[in-house]
Short mmCIF file of C-alpha atoms in Angstrom, two decimals:
data_model
loop_
_atom_site.label_atom_id
_atom_site.label_comp_id
_atom_site.label_asym_id
_atom_site.label_seq_id
_atom_site.Cartn_x
_atom_site.Cartn_y
_atom_site.Cartn_z
CA UNK E 845 143.98 83.73 106.32
CA UNK E 846 142.98 84.27 102.71
CA UNK E 847 141.15 87.47 103.41
CA UNK E 848 143.66 89.12 105.76
CA UNK E 849 145.32 92.17 104.29
CA UNK E 850 146.92 95.43 105.37
CA UNK E 851 145.53 98.83 104.53
CA UNK E 852 148.54 99.54 102.34
CA UNK E 853 148.23 96.37 100.27
CA UNK E 854 148.47 96.93 96.53
CA UNK E 855 146.76 94.46 94.26
CA UNK E 856 147.59 94.06 90.62
CA UNK E 857 145.38 95.54 87.93
CA UNK E 858 144.42 92.03 86.79
CA UNK E 859 142.98 91.17 90.19
CA UNK E 860 141.06 94.44 90.26
CA UNK E 861 139.62 93.78 86.82
CA UNK E 862 138.66 90.20 87.74
CA UNK E 863 136.89 91.29 90.90
CA UNK E 864 135.10 94.07 89.09
CA UNK E 865 133.99 91.64 86.39
CA UNK E 866 132.67 89.25 89.03
CA UNK E 867 130.72 92.07 90.65
CA UNK E 868 129.48 93.41 87.30
CA UNK E 869 126.84 90.67 87.04
CA UNK E 870 125.53 91.60 90.49
CA UNK E 871 125.01 95.25 89.60
CA UNK E 872 123.34 94.65 86.25
CA UNK E 873 119.93 94.53 87.87
CA UNK E 874 120.60 97.82 89.65
CA UNK E 875 121.81 99.47 86.46
CA UNK E 876 118.72 98.28 84.60
CA UNK E 877 116.62 100.24 87.06
CA UNK E 878 118.31 103.39 85.81
CA UNK E 879 117.68 102.72 82.10
CA UNK E 880 114.67 104.96 82.02
CA UNK E 881 116.73 107.81 83.42
CA UNK E 882 119.36 107.23 80.73
CA UNK E 883 116.72 107.30 78.00
CA UNK E 884 115.28 110.47 79.41
CA UNK E 885 118.71 112.02 79.54
CA UNK E 886 119.40 110.89 75.98
CA UNK E 887 116.23 112.48 74.66
CA UNK E 888 117.00 115.69 76.50
CA UNK E 889 120.49 115.82 75.05
CA UNK E 890 119.16 115.13 71.57
CA UNK E 891 116.71 117.96 71.89
CA UNK E 892 119.55 120.27 72.86
CA UNK E 893 121.85 118.75 70.19
CA UNK E 894 124.43 117.57 72.76
CA UNK E 895 126.91 114.74 72.09
CA UNK E 896 124.84 112.10 73.91
CA UNK E 897 126.94 109.28 72.43
CA UNK E 898 129.94 110.58 74.34
CA UNK E 899 127.89 110.69 77.52
CA UNK E 900 126.69 107.11 77.11
CA UNK E 901 130.14 105.84 76.24
CA UNK E 902 131.51 107.49 79.38
CA UNK E 903 128.74 105.82 81.38
CA UNK E 904 129.65 102.37 80.07
CA UNK E 905 133.31 102.96 80.88
CA UNK E 906 132.53 103.68 84.55
CA UNK E 907 133.55 101.18 87.26
CA UNK E 908 131.86 99.94 90.40
CA UNK E 909 133.61 102.58 92.48
CA UNK E 910 131.65 105.24 90.57
CA UNK E 911 128.40 103.93 92.03
CA UNK E 912 126.89 105.58 95.11
CA UNK E 913 128.33 104.18 98.38
CA UNK E 914 124.89 103.02 99.51
CA UNK E 915 124.50 100.91 96.37
CA UNK E 916 128.01 99.45 96.77
CA UNK E 917 127.15 98.58 100.37
CA UNK E 918 124.09 96.66 99.21
CA UNK E 919 126.19 94.73 96.71
CA UNK E 920 128.82 93.90 99.34
CA UNK E 921 126.06 92.67 101.60
CA UNK E 922 125.62 89.69 99.25
CA UNK E 923 129.19 88.41 99.75
CA UNK E 924 130.56 85.89 102.21
CA UNK E 925 133.51 86.71 104.53
CA UNK E 926 136.19 85.46 102.15
CA UNK E 927 134.79 87.36 99.17
CA UNK E 928 134.32 90.49 101.25
CA UNK E 929 137.92 90.30 102.40
CA UNK E 930 139.17 89.92 98.82
CA UNK E 931 137.15 92.94 97.68
CA UNK E 932 138.69 95.03 100.45
CA UNK E 933 142.10 94.46 98.80
CA UNK E 934 141.13 95.89 95.41
CA UNK E 935 141.28 99.63 95.97
CA UNK E 936 141.38 102.15 98.83
CA UNK E 937 137.71 103.01 98.32
CA UNK E 938 136.58 99.38 98.39
CA UNK E 939 138.91 98.71 101.30
CA UNK E 940 137.21 101.41 103.35
CA UNK E 941 133.70 100.30 102.38
CA UNK E 942 134.33 96.55 102.80
CA UNK E 943 136.35 96.79 106.03
CA UNK E 944 133.76 98.95 107.78
CA UNK E 945 130.78 97.03 106.44
CA UNK E 946 128.12 95.99 108.94
CA UNK E 947 128.18 92.44 107.56
CA UNK E 948 131.27 91.65 109.66
CA UNK E 949 129.19 92.02 112.81
CA UNK E 950 126.59 89.65 111.39
CA UNK E 951 129.27 87.12 110.43
CA UNK E 952 130.73 87.21 113.94
CA UNK E 953 127.42 86.97 115.79
CA UNK E 954 126.16 84.15 113.58
CA UNK E 955 129.14 82.02 114.56
CA UNK E 956 129.96 82.93 118.15
CA UNK E 957 127.40 85.43 119.42
CA UNK E 958 128.26 88.83 120.80
CA UNK E 959 131.84 89.16 122.09
CA UNK E 960 132.27 89.09 125.84
CA UNK E 961 133.63 92.16 127.58
CA UNK E 962 136.03 90.12 129.70
CA UNK E 963 136.95 87.45 127.20
CA UNK E 964 139.26 84.73 128.48
CA UNK E 965 142.85 83.94 127.77
CA UNK E 966 143.98 87.31 126.50
CA UNK E 967 141.63 87.36 123.51
CA UNK E 968 139.34 90.01 124.89
CA UNK E 969 136.98 92.40 123.23
CA UNK E 970 138.44 95.81 122.66
CA UNK E 971 136.48 98.92 121.76
CA UNK E 972 139.13 100.05 119.30
CA UNK E 973 138.85 96.88 117.21
CA UNK E 974 136.60 96.79 114.20
CA UNK E 975 134.20 93.94 113.61
CA UNK E 976 136.39 92.75 110.77
CA UNK E 977 139.42 92.59 113.06
CA UNK E 978 137.41 90.69 115.69
CA UNK E 979 136.16 88.25 113.06
CA UNK E 980 139.62 87.66 111.60
CA UNK E 981 141.12 87.14 115.05
CA UNK E 982 138.44 84.66 116.12
CA UNK E 983 138.59 82.81 112.81
CA UNK E 984 142.36 82.61 113.14
CA UNK E 985 142.05 81.25 116.68
CA UNK E 986 139.67 78.53 115.49
CA UNK E 987 142.61 76.90 113.74
CA UNK E 988 144.38 76.24 117.05
CA UNK E 989 142.67 72.88 117.42
CA UNK E 990 144.80 71.56 114.57
CA UNK E 991 147.97 72.57 116.38
CA UNK E 992 149.96 71.21 119.29
CA UNK E 993 148.53 71.00 122.78
CA UNK E 994 149.32 70.24 126.39
CA UNK E 995 147.22 68.08 128.69
CA UNK E 996 146.25 69.06 132.22
CA UNK E 997 144.79 66.40 134.51
CA UNK E 998 142.49 67.45 137.36
CA UNK E 999 142.10 65.15 140.36
CA UNK E 1000 139.43 65.45 143.02
CA UNK E 1001 136.48 63.27 142.10
CA UNK E 1002 136.39 59.83 143.69
CA UNK E 1003 134.09 58.25 141.10
CA UNK E 1004 133.19 58.61 137.43
CA UNK E 1005 132.74 62.15 136.07
CA UNK E 1006 129.42 62.28 134.22
CA UNK E 1007 129.22 65.95 133.29
CA UNK E 1008 131.59 68.85 132.54
CA UNK E 1009 130.63 72.43 131.70
CA UNK E 1010 132.92 75.26 130.52
CA UNK E 1011 131.89 78.82 131.40
CA UNK E 1012 134.47 80.53 129.20
CA UNK E 1013 133.29 84.07 129.95
CA UNK E 1014 134.27 83.64 133.62
CA UNK E 1015 137.22 81.26 133.07
CA UNK E 1016 135.43 78.61 135.13
CA UNK E 1017 134.93 74.86 134.79
CA UNK E 1018 132.23 72.84 136.59
CA UNK E 1019 132.31 69.05 136.96
CA UNK E 1020 130.26 66.42 138.77
CA UNK E 1021 129.30 62.76 138.69
CA UNK E 1022 128.67 59.70 140.81
CA UNK E 1023 130.21 61.21 143.95
CA UNK E 1024 127.31 63.74 144.11
CA UNK E 1025 129.70 66.71 144.53
CA UNK E 1026 129.84 69.68 142.17
CA UNK E 1027 133.38 70.99 141.81
CA UNK E 1028 134.47 74.36 140.44
CA UNK E 1029 137.89 74.83 138.82
CA UNK E 1030 139.86 77.71 137.37
CA UNK E 1031 140.02 77.04 133.65
CA UNK E 1032 143.42 78.62 132.99
CA UNK E 1033 145.56 77.08 135.74
CA UNK E 1034 143.41 74.05 136.58
CA UNK E 1035 143.29 74.85 140.30
CA UNK E 1036 140.29 73.84 142.40
CA UNK E 1037 138.26 76.84 143.55
CA UNK E 1038 135.65 75.06 145.62
CA UNK E 1039 133.30 72.11 145.91
CA UNK E 1040 129.75 71.69 147.09
CA UNK E 1041 128.54 69.53 149.92
CA UNK E 1042 127.33 66.10 148.84
CA UNK E 1043 123.94 66.62 147.23
CA UNK E 1044 122.70 63.15 148.12
CA UNK E 1045 122.53 61.55 144.68
CA UNK E 1046 124.31 61.22 141.35
CA UNK E 1047 124.63 64.46 139.37
CA UNK E 1048 124.25 63.86 135.63
CA UNK E 1049 123.92 67.44 134.31
CA UNK E 1050 125.38 70.86 135.06
CA UNK E 1051 124.81 74.22 133.33
CA UNK E 1052 125.76 77.79 134.20
CA UNK E 1053 125.95 81.39 133.11
CA UNK E 1054 127.23 84.45 134.96
CA UNK E 1055 124.09 84.67 137.12
CA UNK E 1056 123.01 81.10 137.85
CA UNK E 1057 124.50 77.63 138.30
CA UNK E 1058 122.23 74.56 138.13
CA UNK E 1059 122.86 70.86 138.73
CA UNK E 1060 120.43 68.02 138.09
CA UNK E 1061 120.24 64.98 140.36
CA UNK E 1062 118.89 61.49 139.93
CA UNK E 1063 116.39 62.20 142.71
CA UNK E 1064 114.56 64.55 140.35
CA UNK E 1065 115.59 67.93 141.77
CA UNK E 1066 117.44 70.88 140.23
CA UNK E 1067 119.92 72.37 142.71
CA UNK E 1068 120.62 76.04 142.01
CA UNK E 1069 123.20 78.60 143.12
CA UNK E 1070 122.75 82.31 142.52
CA UNK E 1071 125.85 84.29 141.64
CA UNK E 1072 127.40 86.57 144.26
CA UNK E 1073 128.69 89.70 142.56
CA UNK E 1074 131.39 90.42 145.13
CA UNK E 1075 133.01 87.01 144.63
CA UNK E 1076 135.71 86.79 141.94
CA UNK E 1077 134.57 83.27 141.07
CA UNK E 1078 130.84 84.19 141.06
CA UNK E 1079 129.40 81.21 142.97
CA UNK E 1080 129.65 80.20 146.62
CA UNK E 1081 129.04 76.50 146.01
CA UNK E 1082 130.71 75.45 149.28
CA UNK E 1083 128.29 77.52 151.35
CA UNK E 1084 131.06 79.31 153.24
CA UNK E 1085 129.36 82.69 152.83
CA UNK E 1086 126.40 83.50 155.06
CA UNK E 1087 124.27 84.63 152.13
CA UNK E 1088 121.51 82.23 151.22
CA UNK E 1089 122.12 81.69 147.51
CA UNK E 1090 121.00 78.05 147.15
CA UNK E 1091 117.57 76.66 146.33
CA UNK E 1092 115.99 73.62 144.67
CA UNK E 1093 113.30 73.07 142.05
CA UNK E 1094 111.17 69.93 142.37
CA UNK E 1095 108.75 68.48 139.81
CA UNK E 1096 110.56 65.78 137.87
CA UNK E 1097 109.72 62.21 138.80
CA UNK E 1098 112.94 60.67 137.51
CA UNK E 1099 116.68 61.36 137.16
CA UNK E 1100 117.55 64.62 135.43
CA UNK E 1101 119.89 63.94 132.50
CA UNK E 1102 120.24 67.32 130.77
CA UNK E 1103 120.07 71.03 131.62
CA UNK E 1104 120.33 74.29 129.68
CA UNK E 1105 119.89 78.01 130.37
CA UNK E 1106 118.95 81.09 128.43
CA UNK E 1107 118.26 84.64 129.59
CA UNK E 1108 114.78 83.97 130.94
CA UNK E 1109 114.34 80.21 131.21
CA UNK E 1110 115.73 76.96 132.58
CA UNK E 1111 115.35 73.77 130.53
CA UNK E 1112 115.54 70.32 132.09
CA UNK E 1113 115.23 66.84 130.58
CA UNK E 1114 114.64 63.67 132.57
CA UNK E 1115 114.20 59.94 132.40
CA UNK E 1116 110.58 60.57 133.44
CA UNK E 1117 110.14 61.17 129.66
CA UNK E 1118 109.56 64.92 129.95
CA UNK E 1119 111.29 68.19 129.18
CA UNK E 1120 110.27 71.01 131.52
CA UNK E 1121 110.60 74.71 130.80
CA UNK E 1122 111.03 76.92 133.90
CA UNK E 1123 110.74 80.67 134.40
CA UNK E 1124 113.98 81.91 135.95
CA UNK E 1125 112.36 84.86 137.70
CA UNK E 1126 109.25 83.13 139.05
CA UNK E 1127 110.94 79.73 139.54
CA UNK E 1128 107.84 78.03 138.16
CA UNK E 1129 107.39 75.36 135.51
CA UNK E 1130 105.80 76.90 132.43
CA UNK E 1131 105.60 73.97 130.03
CA UNK E 1132 105.85 70.18 130.20
CA UNK E 1133 106.88 68.52 126.92
CA UNK E 1134 106.06 64.81 127.05
CA UNK E 1135 108.00 62.18 125.11
CA UNK E 1136 107.61 58.49 124.44
CA UNK E 1137 110.92 57.41 126.00
CA UNK E 1138 113.71 58.56 128.28
CA UNK E 1139 115.08 62.01 127.48
CA UNK E 1140 118.86 62.01 127.06
CA UNK E 1141 119.65 65.50 125.78
CA UNK E 1142 118.21 68.90 124.90
CA UNK E 1143 119.35 72.05 123.11
CA UNK E 1144 117.23 75.23 123.19
CA UNK E 1145 117.38 78.17 120.84
CA UNK E 1146 115.10 81.18 120.81
CA UNK E 1147 111.51 79.85 120.95
CA UNK E 1148 112.35 76.22 120.10
CA UNK E 1149 114.03 73.38 121.93
CA UNK E 1150 115.41 70.18 120.42
CA UNK E 1151 115.44 66.99 122.48
CA UNK E 1152 116.39 63.34 122.11
CA UNK E 1153 114.17 60.58 123.43
CA UNK E 1154 114.98 56.95 122.79
CA UNK E 1155 116.17 56.83 119.18
CA UNK E 1156 114.11 59.85 118.09
CA UNK E 1157 114.81 63.59 117.82
CA UNK E 1158 112.09 66.13 118.65
CA UNK E 1159 111.70 69.85 117.87
CA UNK E 1160 109.28 71.76 120.14
CA UNK E 1161 107.81 75.25 120.25
CA UNK E 1162 108.42 76.41 123.82
CA UNK E 1163 105.77 79.14 123.76
CA UNK E 1164 102.86 76.93 122.76
CA UNK E 1165 104.28 73.57 123.84
CA UNK E 1166 103.45 72.12 120.41
CA UNK E 1167 105.58 69.51 118.67
CA UNK E 1168 106.93 71.00 115.44
CA UNK E 1169 108.55 67.88 113.99
CA UNK E 1170 110.14 64.58 114.94
CA UNK E 1171 112.89 62.51 113.35
CA UNK E 1172 112.06 58.86 113.98
CA UNK E 1173 114.88 56.35 114.33
CA UNK E 1174 117.69 58.84 114.02
CA UNK E 1175 120.13 56.21 115.33
CA UNK E 1176 120.27 52.47 115.83
CA UNK E 1177 119.68 52.34 119.56
CA UNK E 1178 119.32 55.39 121.78
CA UNK E 1179 120.25 58.89 120.65
CA UNK E 1180 122.41 59.73 123.64
CA UNK E 1181 123.87 63.15 122.86
CA UNK E 1182 122.82 66.40 121.25
CA UNK E 1183 124.41 69.72 120.27
CA UNK E 1184 123.22 72.77 118.35
CA UNK E 1185 124.82 75.64 116.48
CA UNK E 1186 124.68 79.15 117.91
CA UNK E 1187 122.13 80.24 115.31
CA UNK E 1188 120.03 77.14 115.92
CA UNK E 1189 119.97 76.21 112.25
CA UNK E 1190 122.04 73.06 112.60
CA UNK E 1191 121.63 70.11 114.93
CA UNK E 1192 124.13 67.36 115.77
CA UNK E 1193 123.22 64.00 117.27
CA UNK E 1194 125.28 61.06 118.55
CA UNK E 1195 123.98 57.57 119.19
CA UNK E 1196 124.77 54.18 120.60
CA UNK E 1197 125.69 53.02 117.08
CA UNK E 1198 128.82 55.24 117.17
CA UNK E 1199 127.48 57.52 114.43
CA UNK E 1200 127.17 61.31 114.38
CA UNK E 1201 124.49 63.00 112.26
CA UNK E 1202 124.28 66.62 111.17
CA UNK E 1203 120.83 68.07 110.43
CA UNK E 1204 119.62 71.38 109.05
CA UNK E 1205 116.52 72.87 110.66
CA UNK E 1206 114.32 74.96 108.37
CA UNK E 1207 111.65 76.77 110.36
CA UNK E 1208 108.31 77.69 108.83
CA UNK E 1209 105.45 79.48 110.51
CA UNK E 1210 103.76 76.40 111.93
CA UNK E 1211 106.28 73.59 111.46
CA UNK E 1212 109.98 72.81 111.16
CA UNK E 1213 111.62 70.64 108.53
CA UNK E 1214 114.72 68.67 109.48
CA UNK E 1215 117.06 67.61 106.67
CA UNK E 1216 120.00 65.23 107.05
CA UNK E 1217 123.21 66.89 105.88
CA UNK E 1218 126.05 64.53 106.76
CA UNK E 1219 126.96 61.43 108.75
CA UNK E 1220 130.22 60.37 110.37
CA UNK E 1221 131.05 57.08 112.08
CA UNK E 1222 134.30 57.86 113.91
CA UNK E 1223 133.68 55.69 116.98
CA UNK E 1224 133.25 52.01 117.76
CA UNK E 1225 131.36 52.74 120.98
CA UNK E 1226 128.34 54.87 121.90
CA UNK E 1227 128.72 58.64 121.44
CA UNK E 1228 128.02 59.79 124.99
CA UNK E 1229 128.53 63.53 124.58
CA UNK E 1230 128.76 66.25 121.93
CA UNK E 1231 129.89 69.88 122.09
CA UNK E 1232 129.97 72.51 119.36
CA UNK E 1233 131.81 75.80 118.95
CA UNK E 1234 132.01 77.05 115.39
CA UNK E 1235 133.45 75.42 113.36
CA UNK E 1236 134.39 72.47 115.60
CA UNK E 1237 132.15 69.60 116.65
CA UNK E 1238 133.71 67.48 119.42
CA UNK E 1239 132.47 64.04 120.44
CA UNK E 1240 133.35 61.77 123.38
CA UNK E 1241 132.58 58.08 123.11
CA UNK E 1242 132.71 54.78 124.92
CA UNK E 1243 135.75 53.68 122.93
CA UNK E 1244 137.89 56.18 124.86
CA UNK E 1245 138.37 58.54 121.90
CA UNK E 1246 137.58 62.14 121.09
CA UNK E 1247 136.88 63.23 117.52
CA UNK E 1248 137.18 66.79 116.16
CA UNK E 1249 135.11 67.56 113.07
CA UNK E 1250 135.35 70.82 111.12
CA UNK E 1251 131.89 71.47 109.65
CA UNK E 1252 132.93 74.67 107.87
CA UNK E 1253 133.23 72.92 104.52
CA UNK E 1254 129.65 71.67 104.76
CA UNK E 1255 128.23 75.16 105.03
CA UNK E 1256 127.74 77.46 102.08
CA UNK E 1257 126.66 80.97 102.77
CA UNK E 1258 123.34 81.91 101.26
CA UNK E 1259 122.49 85.35 102.61
CA UNK E 1260 119.09 86.98 102.21
CA UNK E 1261 117.41 83.59 101.85
CA UNK E 1262 114.94 81.83 104.08
CA UNK E 1263 117.71 79.76 105.54
CA UNK E 1264 121.35 78.93 105.10
CA UNK E 1265 122.26 76.81 102.13
CA UNK E 1266 124.09 73.63 102.90
CA UNK E 1267 126.33 71.69 100.59
CA UNK E 1268 124.56 68.36 100.06
CA UNK E 1269 127.36 65.84 100.00
CA UNK E 1270 127.20 62.08 99.78
CA UNK E 1271 130.72 61.48 101.03
CA UNK E 1272 132.16 63.59 103.82
CA UNK E 1273 135.69 63.88 105.07
CA UNK E 1274 136.61 61.89 108.17
CA UNK E 1275 137.20 63.82 111.41
CA UNK E 1276 140.09 66.22 111.07
CA UNK E 1277 141.60 64.99 114.32
CA UNK E 1278 141.27 62.11 116.80
CA UNK E 1279 142.45 62.35 120.41
CA UNK E 1280 142.84 58.90 121.91
CA UNK E 1281 144.98 56.72 124.12
CA UNK E 1282 142.51 56.37 126.98
CA UNK E 1283 141.10 52.96 127.69
CA UNK E 1284 138.27 54.27 129.87
CA UNK E 1285 134.76 55.16 128.80
CA UNK E 1286 134.52 58.91 128.07
CA UNK E 1287 131.20 60.26 129.31
CA UNK E 1288 131.17 64.04 128.86
CA UNK E 1289 132.93 66.72 126.82
CA UNK E 1290 132.81 70.48 126.39
CA UNK E 1291 134.76 73.02 124.33
CA UNK E 1292 135.65 76.66 124.90
CA UNK E 1293 138.48 79.15 125.40
CA UNK E 1294 140.86 77.17 123.14
CA UNK E 1295 140.40 74.12 125.36
CA UNK E 1296 138.62 70.78 125.26
CA UNK E 1297 137.53 69.32 128.60
CA UNK E 1298 136.53 65.69 129.07
CA UNK E 1299 135.48 63.45 131.95
CA UNK E 1300 135.13 59.68 132.12
CA UNK E 1301 134.80 56.55 134.19
CA UNK E 1302 138.24 56.79 135.77
CA UNK E 1303 137.14 59.82 137.81
CA UNK E 1304 139.61 62.38 136.49
CA UNK E 1305 139.12 65.43 134.29
CA UNK E 1306 141.42 66.06 131.34
CA UNK E 1307 141.94 69.44 129.68
CA UNK E 1308 143.50 69.63 126.22
CA UNK E 1309 145.02 73.10 126.14
CA UNK E 1310 145.48 74.53 122.62
CA UNK E 1311 145.93 78.15 123.74
CA UNK E 1312 149.67 78.05 123.03
CA UNK E 1313 149.36 76.18 119.72
CA UNK E 1314 150.33 79.15 117.56
CA UNK E 1315 153.18 80.16 119.83
CA UNK E 1316 154.50 76.59 119.77
CA UNK E 1317 154.13 76.50 115.98
CA UNK E 1318 155.93 79.84 115.70
CA UNK E 1319 158.86 78.54 117.75
CA UNK E 1320 158.91 75.31 115.76
CA UNK E 1321 158.93 77.32 112.52
CA UNK E 1322 161.86 79.40 113.80
CA UNK E 1323 163.76 76.23 114.71
CA UNK E 1324 163.05 74.79 111.29
CA UNK E 1325 164.44 77.97 109.76
CA UNK E 1326 167.62 77.70 111.85
CA UNK E 1327 168.04 74.04 110.88
CA UNK E 1328 167.52 74.91 107.21
CA UNK E 1329 170.09 77.70 107.45
CA UNK E 1330 172.62 75.35 109.07
CA UNK E 1331 171.91 72.73 106.43
CA UNK E 1332 172.54 75.22 103.63
CA UNK E 1333 175.75 76.35 105.31
CA UNK E 1334 176.97 72.75 105.53
CA UNK E 1335 176.11 72.16 101.89
CA UNK E 1336 178.06 75.25 100.91
CA UNK E 1337 181.10 74.04 102.86
CA UNK E 1338 180.78 70.57 101.31
CA UNK E 1339 180.63 72.14 97.86
CA UNK E 1340 183.77 74.14 98.51
CA UNK E 1341 185.55 71.06 99.88
CA UNK E 1342 184.47 68.96 96.94
CA UNK E 1343 185.79 71.59 94.53
CA UNK E 1344 189.16 71.52 96.30
CA UNK E 1345 189.04 67.75 96.29
CA UNK E 1346 188.62 67.83 92.52
CA UNK E 1347 191.90 69.73 92.12
CA UNK E 1348 193.62 67.15 94.36
CA UNK E 1349 192.39 64.36 92.09
CA UNK E 1350 193.83 66.16 89.09
CA UNK E 1351 197.18 66.33 90.88
CA UNK E 1352 197.16 62.60 91.61
CA UNK E 1353 196.50 61.84 87.94
CA UNK E 1354 199.45 64.01 86.92
CA UNK E 1355 201.69 62.22 89.45
CA UNK E 1356 200.84 58.87 87.89
CA UNK E 1357 201.78 60.20 84.46
CA UNK E 1358 205.14 61.51 85.76
CA UNK E 1359 206.44 58.97 88.32
CA UNK E 1360 209.53 59.87 90.40
CA UNK E 1361 211.47 56.83 89.15
CA UNK E 1362 211.37 58.02 85.54
CA UNK E 1363 212.14 61.69 86.06
CA UNK E 1364 214.14 63.03 89.03
CA UNK E 1365 213.43 66.63 88.14
CA UNK E 1366 209.68 66.08 88.08
CA UNK E 1367 207.71 68.35 90.37
CA UNK E 1368 205.39 65.55 91.34
CA UNK E 1369 206.71 62.98 93.73
CA UNK E 1370 205.45 60.72 96.44
CA UNK E 1371 206.79 58.51 99.20
CA UNK E 1372 206.62 55.41 97.06
CA UNK E 1373 208.76 57.03 94.38
CA UNK E 1374 211.29 58.24 96.92
CA UNK E 1375 211.54 54.81 98.57
CA UNK E 1376 212.07 53.21 95.14
CA UNK E 1377 214.97 55.55 94.36
CA UNK E 1378 216.70 54.76 97.67
CA UNK E 1379 216.47 51.04 96.99
CA UNK E 1380 218.02 51.57 93.59
#
């Protein structure tokens, strides 16, 4: 990465000067605040007949590293990750200040939240790692989705798979669909851990964290499993244990199509045109948010929840139950899928028209403004599902394709402002990658732990495993190096042979000038000359 560097890195004086010049404009305002002190010092020196000109000239020759560390820290707080990484390469002092800066924790949490103690797939959180090292490692891993992958296929469902959910912190995968059975899989090896009893109806939504697993049925209930701490896979969905960990929530009057969890609440959306907010401790419905059409998706964050109903997108305040804003006619046809960034500032929608929209949410005290940022049309069928993990937006559509979109280029850091600044672009790049080759209708997708999981009408679950992408690329790079070395060796041998061949050509020319027939004592002779002499 551009901002990776070792502690012993030495940067040229030109780079140091350029960085200092770029930071000079940022510290002018701070230096202006000290002008009155300089004037006071100047007058004092004049009264004592001291060489104040020398003092002022020395002050103007000072560099940023001469400022107090607290002031330098405030200046560094205005930089983005790339700029902060470059500054850390300028000098040992700036390296120490920039590498240990608290902004790295903010950068990490804005993108992925707090790191998990038992992170999956060998990329765990370690106490001896700095926030900069964690950020660099996670940012580096985000590039795996452009690398090579392997595909695992999970069999077990007898009908279409309508929902998949990745619980990366526990290395678990949950799937369900028309067969009314919730299945739990190990995410790393793809082995089936357990399956529930038939729940009596189609399951269209599943959500989980490390304490609760919920599944929504078309009969209007939410089936819940509490986690069992002694179990390595958390949930006893098969009911083999004697502990009573299952219960149901009833209030919806139509099929439940979407579910989400946070620390204190359960969110459910239904075709009864409502979104209900539940208290996880009391197991009671706190708020009912009524829409004008079927609810297809929802995405909560903090005290707000976004939902799609018909072709519209709604933003609600979950504490008061008030509607903050609505985007009418977001898509041609129904808006069938919804995803949201970890910070809640950005919203992604997919519709029956095959388009994907990206919105920025700007929250005020009493209302929220939603601004369209970008639009992609990567599919020829309806976008049935969206999933987001910074910086990748993944979509699954009815045309049997998956699209991967890197939204990093659309974001421009604007720290210490009311909201993030977004690059307003008219034309956006197409998806960075398309995964296709499946004729079936893809109905659900999720992303996590360097994997993309998808389910569709054919009743199987596919896992695109990118966890070995860098290792595969490293081996491929080594093989390319070996091939290049062999190629250079062959070229060297060919050059030597061609040089010897050139001397042979010179000899043949000399033989033609001195044929054997004309001069017996000639050094050059050939079979033709010898045969001619015998005939003579």
